Amino acid sequence: MSDILTLPRPDDWHLHLRDGAMLEAVLPETTRHFARAIIMPNLVPPVVTGAQAAAYRDRILAAMPEGADFTPLMTLYLTEETDPADVAAAAESGLVTAVKLYPAGATTNSASGVRDFDKVRGVLEKMAEIGLPLCVHGEVTDSDIDIFDREAVFIDRVLDPVRWATPGLKVIMEHVTTRDAVDYVRGVDSGLGATITAHHLVINRNHILVGGIRPHYYCLPVAKRELHRVALVEAATSGDSRFFLGTDSAPHVVAAKETGCGCAGCFTAPNAVAVVAEVFDEAGALDKIEGFLCRNGADFYGLPVNDGTITLTRAEPQSWPANVASGDGTVTIFDPARPIHWSVTADT
Ligand code: DOR
Ligand code: ZN
């Protein structure tokens, strides 16, 4: 393949933009390369109602860098009190693109998530009826389940039963980290997709723990052993349209990462596309990168592929600044832990 690739502007099917000063600092890092992103609703307090989603979308649009062409695709945070009629109204007006399910306690700001799945049955049925997808953080939270097993156990205990109980519900299993999840998604013919992050394509659990604890590689779901990373690379580079990029770029200030109880999240917005290009190049699969970055997710969500292009160029190893400054503090940019030869430019 050539050393220069021109692709339609890609989408990020899972992104944390936060709010206020942090939103202002990180939004340009996404709009530089991506045309759209699914915006996670785990603010404090969470984005639960259509009115809250509309207000959050307005704050994102107000923070847009000059000249940016970017569409935030809003989501609602599913709680046991979520009103099916509010969800339906928000979907029908075009305000929201998906609903997000966090099992209560699974990750950052998930305390308002779901404990009893029977309590959200009405919302899920309404979503199936109107074709509104459910984005799922797929980890159980039971204290007796080892953190490295929480995704695999979630598939058996929650995801599979919920899918069977709600025929027609479109589900995205987000940021999959295991061979188990890849196999599960491959076994379902329609209505189930999965996002894969850039960081889970290049790190395994050794990156977090060997030679000292490295908090900037700690995210949830936590990176697993190497065989799982290899399964993710195989899924992403296979051309299987059920898999697409969702960066899960999740900024936290350094003080919240480098501490006795550090937050989960890798801030990958600045280099996610370049990291993906490196992985596809190494796999000899650059002919499949357009599907993973630009087409598969759009097809799954029933949206058109974006207008405009980006150009990927293979050259000498790239470097990035170590961090991005925000009014709340400094955010460390993800270190891919390998040379990245691809640079990304947005075409005008
Ligand atoms: O690593 C993560 N960070 N995983 C999540 O699910 C949430 C996210 C965050 O909001 O920081
Ligand atoms: Zn996330």
PDB file of N, CA, C and O in Angstrom, residues 13 22 49 62 80 96 104 108 113 125 136 138 152 209 212 217 223 226 286 308 317 346:
ATOM      1  N   TRP A  13     -16.887   6.856  17.823  1.00  0.00           N
ATOM      2  CA  TRP A  13     -18.178   6.353  18.312  1.00  0.00           C
ATOM      3  C   TRP A  13     -18.223   6.199  19.824  1.00  0.00           C
ATOM      4  O   TRP A  13     -19.126   5.538  20.357  1.00  0.00           O
ATOM      5  N   MET A  22     -12.466  22.027  30.900  1.00  0.00           N
ATOM      6  CA  MET A  22     -11.924  20.817  30.284  1.00  0.00           C
ATOM      7  C   MET A  22     -12.480  20.624  28.875  1.00  0.00           C
ATOM      8  O   MET A  22     -11.749  20.306  27.933  1.00  0.00           O
ATOM      9  N   THR A  49     -31.869  13.573  31.051  1.00  0.00           N
ATOM     10  CA  THR A  49     -33.098  13.933  30.321  1.00  0.00           C
ATOM     11  C   THR A  49     -32.768  14.590  28.981  1.00  0.00           C
ATOM     12  O   THR A  49     -31.654  15.087  28.762  1.00  0.00           O
ATOM     13  N   ALA A  62     -20.989  25.811  21.717  1.00  0.00           N
ATOM     14  CA  ALA A  62     -20.421  27.118  22.094  1.00  0.00           C
ATOM     15  C   ALA A  62     -18.908  27.038  22.272  1.00  0.00           C
ATOM     16  O   ALA A  62     -18.217  28.049  22.151  1.00  0.00           O
ATOM     17  N   GLU A  80     -32.547   4.058  36.468  1.00  0.00           N
ATOM     18  CA  GLU A  80     -33.748   3.252  36.743  1.00  0.00           C
ATOM     19  C   GLU A  80     -35.004   4.121  36.730  1.00  0.00           C
ATOM     20  O   GLU A  80     -36.110   3.612  36.732  1.00  0.00           O
ATOM     21  N   VAL A  96     -30.978  13.110  20.296  1.00  0.00           N
ATOM     22  CA  VAL A  96     -30.066  12.074  20.776  1.00  0.00           C
ATOM     23  C   VAL A  96     -29.954  10.930  19.765  1.00  0.00           C
ATOM     24  O   VAL A  96     -30.900  10.610  19.049  1.00  0.00           O
ATOM     25  N   ALA A 104     -24.378   0.293  37.537  1.00  0.00           N
ATOM     26  CA  ALA A 104     -24.045   1.180  38.659  1.00  0.00           C
ATOM     27  C   ALA A 104     -22.704   0.794  39.256  1.00  0.00           C
ATOM     28  O   ALA A 104     -22.460  -0.371  39.561  1.00  0.00           O
ATOM     29  N   THR A 108     -16.088   5.638  36.115  1.00  0.00           N
ATOM     30  CA  THR A 108     -16.186   7.050  36.486  1.00  0.00           C
ATOM     31  C   THR A 108     -17.629   7.568  36.373  1.00  0.00           C
ATOM     32  O   THR A 108     -18.263   7.412  35.332  1.00  0.00           O
ATOM     33  N   GLY A 113     -26.119   4.712  37.577  1.00  0.00           N
ATOM     34  CA  GLY A 113     -26.411   3.702  36.553  1.00  0.00           C
ATOM     35  C   GLY A 113     -27.390   2.642  37.045  1.00  0.00           C
ATOM     36  O   GLY A 113     -28.048   2.800  38.072  1.00  0.00           O
ATOM     37  N   GLU A 125     -37.537  -1.511  25.728  1.00  0.00           N
ATOM     38  CA  GLU A 125     -38.561  -1.921  24.754  1.00  0.00           C
ATOM     39  C   GLU A 125     -38.937  -0.754  23.842  1.00  0.00           C
ATOM     40  O   GLU A 125     -39.088  -0.916  22.634  1.00  0.00           O
ATOM     41  N   VAL A 136     -23.349   0.214  25.520  1.00  0.00           N
ATOM     42  CA  VAL A 136     -23.232  -0.528  26.770  1.00  0.00           C
ATOM     43  C   VAL A 136     -21.792  -0.523  27.290  1.00  0.00           C
ATOM     44  O   VAL A 136     -20.862  -0.898  26.570  1.00  0.00           O
ATOM     45  N   GLY A 138     -19.754  -2.675  29.226  1.00  0.00           N
ATOM     46  CA  GLY A 138     -19.982  -4.091  29.484  1.00  0.00           C
ATOM     47  C   GLY A 138     -19.092  -4.687  30.559  1.00  0.00           C
ATOM     48  O   GLY A 138     -18.222  -5.511  30.271  1.00  0.00           O
ATOM     49  N   ALA A 152     -16.096 -10.448  30.476  1.00  0.00           N
ATOM     50  CA  ALA A 152     -16.570 -11.771  30.023  1.00  0.00           C
ATOM     51  C   ALA A 152     -17.805 -12.199  30.812  1.00  0.00           C
ATOM     52  O   ALA A 152     -18.773 -12.730  30.241  1.00  0.00           O
ATOM     53  N   LEU A 209       1.477  -2.293  34.597  1.00  0.00           N
ATOM     54  CA  LEU A 209       2.003  -2.807  35.863  1.00  0.00           C
ATOM     55  C   LEU A 209       3.475  -3.185  35.886  1.00  0.00           C
ATOM     56  O   LEU A 209       4.047  -3.316  36.966  1.00  0.00           O
ATOM     57  N   GLY A 212       6.867  -0.697  37.389  1.00  0.00           N
ATOM     58  CA  GLY A 212       6.296   0.456  38.098  1.00  0.00           C
ATOM     59  C   GLY A 212       4.866   0.659  37.616  1.00  0.00           C
ATOM     60  O   GLY A 212       4.520   0.253  36.504  1.00  0.00           O
ATOM     61  N   TYR A 217      -1.938   4.565  31.796  1.00  0.00           N
ATOM     62  CA  TYR A 217      -2.442   3.420  31.016  1.00  0.00           C
ATOM     63  C   TYR A 217      -3.629   2.757  31.702  1.00  0.00           C
ATOM     64  O   TYR A 217      -4.154   1.769  31.204  1.00  0.00           O
ATOM     65  N   ALA A 223      -7.027  -2.852  30.494  1.00  0.00           N
ATOM     66  CA  ALA A 223      -6.387  -3.665  29.451  1.00  0.00           C
ATOM     67  C   ALA A 223      -6.105  -5.058  29.998  1.00  0.00           C
ATOM     68  O   ALA A 223      -5.754  -5.222  31.169  1.00  0.00           O
ATOM     69  N   GLU A 226      -2.053 -10.231  26.713  1.00  0.00           N
ATOM     70  CA  GLU A 226      -1.716 -10.019  25.310  1.00  0.00           C
ATOM     71  C   GLU A 226      -2.638 -10.765  24.341  1.00  0.00           C
ATOM     72  O   GLU A 226      -2.969 -10.254  23.271  1.00  0.00           O
ATOM     73  N   LEU A 286      -4.019  -1.979   5.725  1.00  0.00           N
ATOM     74  CA  LEU A 286      -4.409  -0.586   5.455  1.00  0.00           C
ATOM     75  C   LEU A 286      -5.613  -0.504   4.515  1.00  0.00           C
ATOM     76  O   LEU A 286      -6.350   0.481   4.540  1.00  0.00           O
ATOM     77  N   GLY A 308     -15.843  15.404   3.116  1.00  0.00           N
ATOM     78  CA  GLY A 308     -14.513  15.892   3.465  1.00  0.00           C
ATOM     79  C   GLY A 308     -13.574  14.731   3.709  1.00  0.00           C
ATOM     80  O   GLY A 308     -14.002  13.577   3.858  1.00  0.00           O
ATOM     81  N   PRO A 317       9.046   8.545  12.631  1.00  0.00           N
ATOM     82  CA  PRO A 317       8.196   8.481  13.831  1.00  0.00           C
ATOM     83  C   PRO A 317       7.740   9.869  14.297  1.00  0.00           C
ATOM     84  O   PRO A 317       8.531  10.811  14.301  1.00  0.00           O
ATOM     85  N   ALA A 346      -5.950  17.212   8.261  1.00  0.00           N
ATOM     86  CA  ALA A 346      -7.320  17.430   7.787  1.00  0.00           C
ATOM     87  C   ALA A 346      -7.227  18.193   6.489  1.00  0.00           C
ATOM     88  O   ALA A 346      -6.519  19.192   6.403  1.00  0.00           O
TER      89      ALA A 346
END
